[in-house]
Coordinates of C-alpha atoms in Angstrom, one line a residue:
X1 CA 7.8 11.2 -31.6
X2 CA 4.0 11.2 -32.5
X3 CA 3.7 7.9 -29.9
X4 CA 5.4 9.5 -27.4
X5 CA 3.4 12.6 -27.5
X6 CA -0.1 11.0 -28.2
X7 CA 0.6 8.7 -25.0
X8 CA 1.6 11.3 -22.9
X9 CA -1.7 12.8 -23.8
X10 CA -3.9 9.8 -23.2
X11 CA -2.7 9.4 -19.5
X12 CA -3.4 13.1 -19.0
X13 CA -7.0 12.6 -20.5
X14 CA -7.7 9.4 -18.8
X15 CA -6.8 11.2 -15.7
X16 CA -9.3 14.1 -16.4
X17 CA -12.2 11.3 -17.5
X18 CA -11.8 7.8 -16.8
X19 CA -9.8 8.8 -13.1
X20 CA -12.8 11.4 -12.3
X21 CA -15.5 7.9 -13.0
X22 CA -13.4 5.6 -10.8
X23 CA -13.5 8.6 -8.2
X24 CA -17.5 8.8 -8.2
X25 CA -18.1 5.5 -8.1
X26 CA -16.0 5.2 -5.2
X27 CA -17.9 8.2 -3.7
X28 CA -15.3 10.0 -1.0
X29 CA -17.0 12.2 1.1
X30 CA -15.4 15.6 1.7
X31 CA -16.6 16.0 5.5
X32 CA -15.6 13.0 6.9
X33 CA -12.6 12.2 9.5
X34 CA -9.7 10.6 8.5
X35 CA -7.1 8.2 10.1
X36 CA -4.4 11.0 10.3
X37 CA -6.6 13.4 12.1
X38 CA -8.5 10.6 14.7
X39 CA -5.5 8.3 15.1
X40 CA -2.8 10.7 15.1
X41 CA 0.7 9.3 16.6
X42 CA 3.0 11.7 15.5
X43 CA 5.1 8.6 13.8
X44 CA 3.2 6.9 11.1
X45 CA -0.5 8.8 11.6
X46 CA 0.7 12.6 10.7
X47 CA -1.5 15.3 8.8
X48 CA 0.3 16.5 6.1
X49 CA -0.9 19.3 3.0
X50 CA -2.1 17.5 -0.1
X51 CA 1.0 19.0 -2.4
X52 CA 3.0 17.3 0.0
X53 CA 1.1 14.1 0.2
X54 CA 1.3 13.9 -4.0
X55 CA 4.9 14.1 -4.2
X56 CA 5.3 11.2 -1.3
X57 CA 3.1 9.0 -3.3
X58 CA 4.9 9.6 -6.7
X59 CA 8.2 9.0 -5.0
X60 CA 7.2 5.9 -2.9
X61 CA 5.7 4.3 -6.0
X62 CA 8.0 5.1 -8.7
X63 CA 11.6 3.6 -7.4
X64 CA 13.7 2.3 -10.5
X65 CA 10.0 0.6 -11.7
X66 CA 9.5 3.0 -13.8
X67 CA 12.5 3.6 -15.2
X68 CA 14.2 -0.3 -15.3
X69 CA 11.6 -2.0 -16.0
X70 CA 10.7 0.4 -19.4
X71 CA 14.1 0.2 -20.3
X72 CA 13.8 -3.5 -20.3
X73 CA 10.3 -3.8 -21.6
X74 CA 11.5 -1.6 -24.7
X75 CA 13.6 -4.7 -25.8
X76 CA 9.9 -5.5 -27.1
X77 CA 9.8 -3.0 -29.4
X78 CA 6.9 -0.4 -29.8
X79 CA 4.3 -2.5 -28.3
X80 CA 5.5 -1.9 -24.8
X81 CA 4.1 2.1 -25.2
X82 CA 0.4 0.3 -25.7
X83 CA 1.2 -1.8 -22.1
X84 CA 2.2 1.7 -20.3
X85 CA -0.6 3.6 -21.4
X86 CA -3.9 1.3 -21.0
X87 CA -2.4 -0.4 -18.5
X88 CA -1.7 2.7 -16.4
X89 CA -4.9 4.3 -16.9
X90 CA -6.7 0.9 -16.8
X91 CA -5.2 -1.2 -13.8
X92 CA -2.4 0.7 -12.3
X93 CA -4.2 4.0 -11.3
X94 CA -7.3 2.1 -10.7
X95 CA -5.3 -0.1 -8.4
X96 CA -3.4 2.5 -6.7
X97 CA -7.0 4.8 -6.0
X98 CA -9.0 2.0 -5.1
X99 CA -6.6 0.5 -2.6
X100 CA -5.6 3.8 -1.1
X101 CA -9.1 4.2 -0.5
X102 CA -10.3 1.6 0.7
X103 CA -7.6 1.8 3.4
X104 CA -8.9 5.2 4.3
X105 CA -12.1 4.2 5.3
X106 CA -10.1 1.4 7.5
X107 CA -8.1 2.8 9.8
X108 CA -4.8 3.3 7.3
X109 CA -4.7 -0.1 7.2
X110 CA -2.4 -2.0 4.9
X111 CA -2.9 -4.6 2.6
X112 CA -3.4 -8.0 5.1
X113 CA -5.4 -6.5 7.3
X114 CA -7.9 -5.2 4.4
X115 CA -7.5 -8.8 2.8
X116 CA -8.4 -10.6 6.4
X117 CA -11.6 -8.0 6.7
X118 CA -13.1 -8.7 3.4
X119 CA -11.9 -11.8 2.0
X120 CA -11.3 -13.9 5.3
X121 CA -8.4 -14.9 7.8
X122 CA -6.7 -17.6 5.3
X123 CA -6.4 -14.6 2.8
X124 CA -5.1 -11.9 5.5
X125 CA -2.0 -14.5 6.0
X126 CA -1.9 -15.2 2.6
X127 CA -1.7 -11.7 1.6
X128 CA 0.7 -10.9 4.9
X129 CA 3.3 -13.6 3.3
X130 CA 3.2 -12.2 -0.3
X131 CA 3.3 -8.3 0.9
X132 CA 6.1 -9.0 3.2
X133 CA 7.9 -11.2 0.7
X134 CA 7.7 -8.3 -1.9
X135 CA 8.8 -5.5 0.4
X136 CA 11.6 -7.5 1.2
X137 CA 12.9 -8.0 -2.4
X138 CA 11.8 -4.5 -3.1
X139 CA 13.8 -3.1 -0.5
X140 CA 16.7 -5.4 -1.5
X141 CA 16.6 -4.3 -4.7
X142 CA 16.3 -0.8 -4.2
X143 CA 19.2 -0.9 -2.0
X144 CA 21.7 -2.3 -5.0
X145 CA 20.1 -0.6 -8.4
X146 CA 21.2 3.2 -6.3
X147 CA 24.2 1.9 -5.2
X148 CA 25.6 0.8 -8.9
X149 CA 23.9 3.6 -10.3
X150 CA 26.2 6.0 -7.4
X151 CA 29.4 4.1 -8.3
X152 CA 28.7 4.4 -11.7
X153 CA 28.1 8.3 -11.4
X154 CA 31.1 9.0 -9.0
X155 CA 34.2 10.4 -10.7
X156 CA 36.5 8.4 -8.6
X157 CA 36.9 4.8 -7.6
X158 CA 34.6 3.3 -5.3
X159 CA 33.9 0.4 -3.2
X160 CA 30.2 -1.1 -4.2
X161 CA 30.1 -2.5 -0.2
X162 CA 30.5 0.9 1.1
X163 CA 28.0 2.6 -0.6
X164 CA 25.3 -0.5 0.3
X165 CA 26.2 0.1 3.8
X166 CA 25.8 3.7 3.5
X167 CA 22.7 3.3 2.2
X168 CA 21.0 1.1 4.8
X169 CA 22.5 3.2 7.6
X170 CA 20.5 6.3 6.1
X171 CA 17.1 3.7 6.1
X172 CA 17.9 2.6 9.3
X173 CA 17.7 6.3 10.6
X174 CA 14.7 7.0 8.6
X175 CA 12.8 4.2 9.1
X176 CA 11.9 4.9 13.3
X177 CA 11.8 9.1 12.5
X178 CA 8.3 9.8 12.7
X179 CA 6.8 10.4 8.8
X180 CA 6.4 14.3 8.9
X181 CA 10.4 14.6 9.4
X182 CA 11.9 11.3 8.0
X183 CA 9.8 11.7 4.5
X184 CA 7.9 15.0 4.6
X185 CA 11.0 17.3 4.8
X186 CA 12.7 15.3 2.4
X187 CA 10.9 14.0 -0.4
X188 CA 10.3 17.4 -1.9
X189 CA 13.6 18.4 -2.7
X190 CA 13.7 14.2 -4.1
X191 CA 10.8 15.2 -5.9
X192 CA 12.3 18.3 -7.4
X193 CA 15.3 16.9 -8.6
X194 CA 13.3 13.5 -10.3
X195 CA 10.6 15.9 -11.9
X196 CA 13.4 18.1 -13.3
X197 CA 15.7 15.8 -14.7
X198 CA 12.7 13.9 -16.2
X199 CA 11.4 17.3 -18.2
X200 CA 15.6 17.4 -18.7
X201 CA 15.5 14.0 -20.3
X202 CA 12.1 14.1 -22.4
X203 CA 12.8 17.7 -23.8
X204 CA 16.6 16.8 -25.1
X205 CA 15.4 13.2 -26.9
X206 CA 12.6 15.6 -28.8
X207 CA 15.4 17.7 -30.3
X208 CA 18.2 15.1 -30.1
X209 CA 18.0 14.1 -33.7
X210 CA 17.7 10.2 -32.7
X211 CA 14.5 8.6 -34.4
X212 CA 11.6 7.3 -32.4
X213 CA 10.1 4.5 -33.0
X214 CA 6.6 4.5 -33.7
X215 CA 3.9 2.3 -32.7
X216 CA 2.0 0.8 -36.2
X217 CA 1.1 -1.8 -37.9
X218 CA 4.5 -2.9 -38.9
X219 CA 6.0 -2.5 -35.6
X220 CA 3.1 -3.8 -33.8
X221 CA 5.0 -7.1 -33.0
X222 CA 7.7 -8.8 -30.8
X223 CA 11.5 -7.4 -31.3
X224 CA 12.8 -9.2 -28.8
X225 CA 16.3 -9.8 -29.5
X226 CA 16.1 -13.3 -27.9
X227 CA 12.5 -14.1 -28.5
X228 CA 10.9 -13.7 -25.3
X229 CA 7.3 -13.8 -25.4
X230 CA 5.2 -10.7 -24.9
X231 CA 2.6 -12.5 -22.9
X232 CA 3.5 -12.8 -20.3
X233 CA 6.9 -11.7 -20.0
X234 CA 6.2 -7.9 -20.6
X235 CA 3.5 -7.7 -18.1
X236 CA 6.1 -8.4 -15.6
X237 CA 9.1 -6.5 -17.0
X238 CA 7.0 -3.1 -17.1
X239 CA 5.0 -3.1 -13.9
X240 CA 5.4 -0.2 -12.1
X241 CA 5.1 2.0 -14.9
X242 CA 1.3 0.0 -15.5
X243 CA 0.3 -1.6 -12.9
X244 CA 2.5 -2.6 -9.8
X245 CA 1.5 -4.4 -6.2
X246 CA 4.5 -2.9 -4.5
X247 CA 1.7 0.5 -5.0
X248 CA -0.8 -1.7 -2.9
X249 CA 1.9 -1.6 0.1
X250 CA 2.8 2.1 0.2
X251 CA -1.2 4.3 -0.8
X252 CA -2.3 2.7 2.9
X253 CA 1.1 4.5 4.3
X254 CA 0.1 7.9 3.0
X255 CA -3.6 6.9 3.6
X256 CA -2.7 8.1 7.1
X257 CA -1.7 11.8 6.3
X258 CA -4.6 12.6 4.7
X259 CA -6.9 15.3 5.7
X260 CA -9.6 15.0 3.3
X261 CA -11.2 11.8 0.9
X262 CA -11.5 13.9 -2.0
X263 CA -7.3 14.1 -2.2
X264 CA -7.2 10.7 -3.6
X265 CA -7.8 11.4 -7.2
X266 CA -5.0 13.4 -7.1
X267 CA -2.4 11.5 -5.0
X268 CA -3.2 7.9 -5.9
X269 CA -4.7 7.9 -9.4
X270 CA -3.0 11.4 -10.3
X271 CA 0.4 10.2 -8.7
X272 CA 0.3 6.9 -11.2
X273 CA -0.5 8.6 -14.1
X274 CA 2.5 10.7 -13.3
X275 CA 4.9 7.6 -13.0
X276 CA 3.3 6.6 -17.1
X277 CA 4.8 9.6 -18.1
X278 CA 7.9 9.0 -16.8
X279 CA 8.2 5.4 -18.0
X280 CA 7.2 6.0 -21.7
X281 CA 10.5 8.6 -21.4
X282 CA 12.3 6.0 -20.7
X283 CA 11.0 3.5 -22.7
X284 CA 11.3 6.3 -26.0
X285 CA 14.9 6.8 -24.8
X286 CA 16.5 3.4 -24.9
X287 CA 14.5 2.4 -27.9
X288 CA 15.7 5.8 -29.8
X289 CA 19.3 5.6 -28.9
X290 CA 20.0 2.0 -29.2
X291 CA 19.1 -0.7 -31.1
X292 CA 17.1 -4.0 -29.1
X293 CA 20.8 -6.2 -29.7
X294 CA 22.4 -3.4 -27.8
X295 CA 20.7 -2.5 -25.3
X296 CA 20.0 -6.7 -24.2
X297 CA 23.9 -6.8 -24.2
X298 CA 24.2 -3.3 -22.2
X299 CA 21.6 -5.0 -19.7
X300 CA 22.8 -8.5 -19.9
X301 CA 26.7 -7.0 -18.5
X302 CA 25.1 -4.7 -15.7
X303 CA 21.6 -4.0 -14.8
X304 CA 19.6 -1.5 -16.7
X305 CA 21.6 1.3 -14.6
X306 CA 23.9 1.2 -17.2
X307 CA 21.3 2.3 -20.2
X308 CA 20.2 5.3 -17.4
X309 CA 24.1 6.3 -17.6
X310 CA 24.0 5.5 -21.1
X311 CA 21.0 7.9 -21.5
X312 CA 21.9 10.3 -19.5
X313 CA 25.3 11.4 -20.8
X314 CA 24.6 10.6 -24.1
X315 CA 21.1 12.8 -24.2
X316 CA 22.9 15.8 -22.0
X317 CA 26.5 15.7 -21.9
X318 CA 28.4 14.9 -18.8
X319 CA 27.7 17.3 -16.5
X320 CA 23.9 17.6 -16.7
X321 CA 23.9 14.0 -17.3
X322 CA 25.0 13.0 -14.0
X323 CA 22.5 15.6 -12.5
X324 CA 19.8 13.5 -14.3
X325 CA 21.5 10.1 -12.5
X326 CA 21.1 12.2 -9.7
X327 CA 17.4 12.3 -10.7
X328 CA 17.2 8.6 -11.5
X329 CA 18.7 7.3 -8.2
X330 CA 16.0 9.3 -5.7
X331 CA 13.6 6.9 -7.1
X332 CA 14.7 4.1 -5.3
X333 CA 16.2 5.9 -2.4
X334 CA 13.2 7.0 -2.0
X335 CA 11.6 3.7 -2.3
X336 CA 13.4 1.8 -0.7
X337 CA 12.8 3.6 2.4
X338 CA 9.1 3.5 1.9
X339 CA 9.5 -0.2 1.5
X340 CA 11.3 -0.7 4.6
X341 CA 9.0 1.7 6.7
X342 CA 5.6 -0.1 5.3
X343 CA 7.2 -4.0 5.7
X344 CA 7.9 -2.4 9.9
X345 CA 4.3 -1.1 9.9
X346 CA 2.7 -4.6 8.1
X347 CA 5.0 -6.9 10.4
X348 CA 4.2 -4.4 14.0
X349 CA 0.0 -4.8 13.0
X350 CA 0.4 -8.1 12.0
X351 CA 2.7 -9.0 15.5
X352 CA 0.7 -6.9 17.6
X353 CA 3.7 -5.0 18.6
X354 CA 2.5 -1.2 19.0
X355 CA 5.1 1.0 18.0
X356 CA 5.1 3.5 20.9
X357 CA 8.9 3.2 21.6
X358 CA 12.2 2.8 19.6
X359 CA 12.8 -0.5 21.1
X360 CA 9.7 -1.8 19.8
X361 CA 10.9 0.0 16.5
X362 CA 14.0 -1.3 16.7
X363 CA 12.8 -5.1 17.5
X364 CA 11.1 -5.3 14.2
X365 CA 13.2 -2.9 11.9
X366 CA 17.0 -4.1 13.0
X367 CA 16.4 -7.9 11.6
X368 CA 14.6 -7.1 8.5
X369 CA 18.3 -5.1 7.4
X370 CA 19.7 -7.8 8.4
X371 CA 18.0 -10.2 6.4
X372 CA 18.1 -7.6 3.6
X373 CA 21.7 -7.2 3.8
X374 CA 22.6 -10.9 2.9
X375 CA 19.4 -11.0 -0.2
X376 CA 22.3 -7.7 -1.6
X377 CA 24.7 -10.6 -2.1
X378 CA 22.4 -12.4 -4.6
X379 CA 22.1 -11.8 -8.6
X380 CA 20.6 -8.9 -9.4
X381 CA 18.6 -9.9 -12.2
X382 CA 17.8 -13.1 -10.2
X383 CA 16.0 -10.7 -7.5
X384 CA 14.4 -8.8 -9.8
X385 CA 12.9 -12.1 -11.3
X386 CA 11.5 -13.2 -8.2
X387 CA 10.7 -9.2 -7.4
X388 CA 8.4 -9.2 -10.4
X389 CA 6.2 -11.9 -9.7
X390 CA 5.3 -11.5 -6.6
X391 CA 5.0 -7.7 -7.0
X392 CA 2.4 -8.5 -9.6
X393 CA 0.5 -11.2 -7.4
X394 CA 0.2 -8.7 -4.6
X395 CA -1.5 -6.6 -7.5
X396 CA -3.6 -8.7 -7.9
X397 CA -4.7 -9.7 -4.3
X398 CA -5.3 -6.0 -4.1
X399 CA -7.2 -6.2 -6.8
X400 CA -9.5 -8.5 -5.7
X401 CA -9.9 -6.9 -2.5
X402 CA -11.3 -4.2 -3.3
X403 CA -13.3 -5.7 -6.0
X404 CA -14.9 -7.3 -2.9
X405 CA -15.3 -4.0 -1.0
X406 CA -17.1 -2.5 -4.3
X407 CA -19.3 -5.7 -4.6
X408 CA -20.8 -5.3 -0.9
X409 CA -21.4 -2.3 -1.2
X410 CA -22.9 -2.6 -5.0
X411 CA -20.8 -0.6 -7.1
X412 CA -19.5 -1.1 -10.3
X413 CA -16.8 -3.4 -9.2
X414 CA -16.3 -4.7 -13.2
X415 CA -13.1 -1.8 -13.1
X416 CA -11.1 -3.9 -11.0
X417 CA -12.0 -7.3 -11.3
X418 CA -10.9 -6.9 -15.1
X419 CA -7.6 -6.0 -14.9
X420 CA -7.4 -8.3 -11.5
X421 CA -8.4 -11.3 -13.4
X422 CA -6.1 -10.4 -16.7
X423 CA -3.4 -10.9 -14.6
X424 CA -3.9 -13.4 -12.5
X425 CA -4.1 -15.4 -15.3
X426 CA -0.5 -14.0 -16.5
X427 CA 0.5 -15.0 -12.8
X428 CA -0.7 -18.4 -13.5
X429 CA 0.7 -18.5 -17.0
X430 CA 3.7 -17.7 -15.5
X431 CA 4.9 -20.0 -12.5
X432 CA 3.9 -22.8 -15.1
X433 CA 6.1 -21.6 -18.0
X434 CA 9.6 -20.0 -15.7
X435 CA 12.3 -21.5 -13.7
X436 CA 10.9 -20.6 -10.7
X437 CA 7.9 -22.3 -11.2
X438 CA 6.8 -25.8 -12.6
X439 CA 9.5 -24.8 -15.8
X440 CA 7.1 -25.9 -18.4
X441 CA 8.0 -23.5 -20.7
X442 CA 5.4 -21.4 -23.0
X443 CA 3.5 -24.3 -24.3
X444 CA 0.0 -25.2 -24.9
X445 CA -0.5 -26.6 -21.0
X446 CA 0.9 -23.2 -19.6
X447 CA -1.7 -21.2 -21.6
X448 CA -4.5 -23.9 -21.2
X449 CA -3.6 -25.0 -17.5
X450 CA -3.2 -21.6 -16.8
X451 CA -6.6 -20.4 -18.1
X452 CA -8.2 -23.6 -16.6
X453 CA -6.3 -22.4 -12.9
X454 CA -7.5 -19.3 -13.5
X455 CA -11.1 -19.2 -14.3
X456 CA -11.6 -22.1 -11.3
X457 CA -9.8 -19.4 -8.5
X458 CA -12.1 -16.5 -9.9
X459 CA -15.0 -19.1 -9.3
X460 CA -13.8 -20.2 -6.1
X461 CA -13.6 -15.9 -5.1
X462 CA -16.9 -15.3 -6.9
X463 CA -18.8 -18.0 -4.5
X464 CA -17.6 -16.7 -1.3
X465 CA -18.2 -13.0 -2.3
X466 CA -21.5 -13.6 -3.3
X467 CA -22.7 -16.3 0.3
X468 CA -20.5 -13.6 2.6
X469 CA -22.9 -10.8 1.2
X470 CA -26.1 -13.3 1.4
X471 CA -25.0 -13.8 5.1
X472 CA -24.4 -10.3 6.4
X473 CA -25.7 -8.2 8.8
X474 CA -27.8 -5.4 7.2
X475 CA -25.9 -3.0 9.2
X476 CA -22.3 -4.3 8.8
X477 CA -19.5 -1.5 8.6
X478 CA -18.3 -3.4 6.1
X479 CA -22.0 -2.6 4.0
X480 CA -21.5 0.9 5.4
X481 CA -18.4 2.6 6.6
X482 CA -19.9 3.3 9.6
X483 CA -16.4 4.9 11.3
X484 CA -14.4 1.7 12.3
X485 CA -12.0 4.3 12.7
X486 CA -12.8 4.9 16.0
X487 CA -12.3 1.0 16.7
X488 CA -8.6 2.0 17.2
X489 CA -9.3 4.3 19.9
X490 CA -12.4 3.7 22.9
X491 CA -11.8 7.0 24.1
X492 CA -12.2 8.8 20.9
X493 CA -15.4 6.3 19.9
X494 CA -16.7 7.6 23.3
X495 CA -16.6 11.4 22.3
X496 CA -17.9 10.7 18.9

């Protein structure tokens, strides 16, 4: 209980301290125009109140992340509390602020395009192939954890195809509503319910009687039922509740309902520090009410959906129980959709194909379902393999984008390259040592190769950074922010 507790209250004070330093040496300024108010569309571009803006970024970012991939990470024991807290407050929030950001300053835009401005064309398509990739799977995946999780909770027989096919027809129809209507209206009441049965869930496993594990010295190792390593394994098994790429794809979406730069403390690191909480829950719960065998063999015959049933009835009875699934599967309605709207957006800019009409919509949105559809048919835990490592290489090509924007423009660009470098290296480590890799298993040349890999791409990045800021204009936007906004628009760049 004492873990639990003292890490909920180290994401709320790194919030308060280490979030406020991020947010000065980023340095928003209060006064100054932003994409929703210049480029306004009345689709994607929409002002919306800051309240509003918070809860959209919690429930975009969060999916089943949080909640899964805790669940999962707890078969490590103890340990995995120490990944969700510094990592959160470390990488993840400083990933989701810095990226939001940044894409404030640049028109709302998303990932590739930030990638092509200040890294170069190869890493625009680079990036464009990874963040498309990963909103693909993510979409995927959020369309079949809700739809178990649904048949699970139902209290009559139902047909798993159905509900999938329920579930893309309601992200069809969201997907081409403009943002104010398709997530504005909606998300609240989302967010209601997941806040709710959160406070429902954490409240009942402090009075349940189960016992907590507690992070020490003797439990300060792996438990692993089958022996899975912690590095890197864990890294990817807990990402969204630390640090998560599939963030880097959804802060430039909200970036354009903004009103003011001095919101993004709030929404993007706030909003992440929010989604911590919520995983070490999670990650207390399944390591409280069952023991590492059972809960690998409870994940090993479903998905982790079953644990969150498990939980759920176990921690509040029936009844309240399934309000709580209720809770659970917003998340990745909720992402999903976001997924789905950001992977149109990121195609349409990176196509060319405005999206002024619903046939335009349509011409990009209607395939991607399709494609999504089939990817429903394939393992699970196979997708979510695949899902995690590229979600945590898009964190880091976000990573080192803006460790590139802060470098130009000389800040303290040490707070992302860190954690961006950390795991790249687990990237590396990793498409040596798994299946989908080179397969080599975690041997010497995974850890050495992979260091060697490592530290030769960070020399390769480090070189270009430092002859593309010899070689710049003094006056560049990219030195000064000076309103590529307006780039968008000659008629507004006229008046202003």
């Amino acid at each position: 209980m004492l873990t639990l507790i003292g890490g909920i209250i180290l994401l709320i004070v790194g919030y308060f301290t280490y979030g406020k330093y991020i947010e000065k040496n980023f340095e928003p300024v209060t006064d100054r125009k932003t994409p929703a108010e210049v480029l306004r569309d009345n689709l994607d571009f929409v002002p919306m109140p800051k309240w509003k803006n918070g809860i959209i970024e919690l429930l975009n970012i969060a999916g089943t992340g949080p909640i899964f991939g805790p669940i999962m990470g707890a078969l490590y024991g103890p340990v995995a509390y120490i990944w969700i807290i510094f990592g959160c407050i470390f990488a993840g929030a400083v990933h989701d602020y810095m990226l939001g950001m940044v894409s404030l300053r640049n028109n709302g835009d998303q990932l590739p395009a930030l990638a092509g401005r200040y890294i170069g064309k190869v890493a625009k398509h680079l990036v464009n192939l990874f963040a498309c990739l990963l909103l693909l799977l993510v979409g995927t995946v959020f369309v079949t954890s809700p739809a178990n999780l649904i048949q699970q909770a139902l209290p009559f027989e139902s047909n798993l195809e159905v509900i999938i096919i329920l579930i893309f027809i309601y992200y069809l129809i969201s997907t081409v509503l403009p943002i104010d209507q398709a997530i504005g209206k909606v998300y609240p009441w989302f967010g209601a319910i997941l806040i709710l049965s959160t406070i429902a869930i954490g409240i009942t496993l402090f009075f349940s009687g189960y016992t907590m594990p507690e992070l020490s010295p003797a439990t300060l190792q792996n438990f692993h039922p089958k022996g899975l390593a912690i590095f890197p394994g864990m890294f990817f098994t807990i990402s969204c509740g630390a640090m998560s790429g599939f963030h880097a794809t959804q802060a430039p979406m909200v970036s354009r309902t903004m009103t003011d730069e001095q919101e993004g403390h709030f929404t993007f690191y706030g909003m992440m520090i929010a989604e911590g909480v919520i995983a070490m829950i999670w990650a207390a719960a399944a390591m409280s009410l069952f023991n590492g065998q059972t809960l690998s063999e409870m994940i090993d015959a479903g998905t982790a959906s079953v644990v969150v049933d498990a939980v759920s009835k176990m921690l509040l009875g029936n009844v309240l129980g399934t309000v709580a699934i209720l809770g659970v599967i917003v998340l990745p309605i909720s992402s999903g959709l976001s997924a789905f709207r950001s992977l149109r957006i990121i195609l349409a800019d990176y196509l060319n194909i405005k999206q002024d009409t619903l046939t335009k919509v349509m011409t990009i949105t209607l395939p991607v379902y399709v494609i999504s559809y089939f990817l429903t048919k394939v393992d699970f835990n196979i997708l979510w393999r695949y899902f995690n490592w590229a979600n945590q290489v898009t964190a880091v090509l976000a990573l080192l984008v803006t460790t590139r924007y802060l470098f130009l423009k000389g800040k303290n660009y040490w707070v992302t390259l860190v954690p961006g470098a950390f795991m790249l290296y687990a990237c590396v480590v990793y498409i040596f040592s798994e299946p989908i890799g080179f397969n080599l298993g975690l041997s010497m040349i995974s850890y050495i190769g992979g260091l060697i890999v490592t530290v030769i791409l960070l020399a390769v990045y480090w070189q270009q950074g430092v002859k593309q800021k010899r070689e710049m204009d003094p006056s560049s936007t990219l030195l000064h922010d000076e309103w590529p906004i307006l780039t968008r628009n000659p008629e507004l760049a006229k008046n202003n």
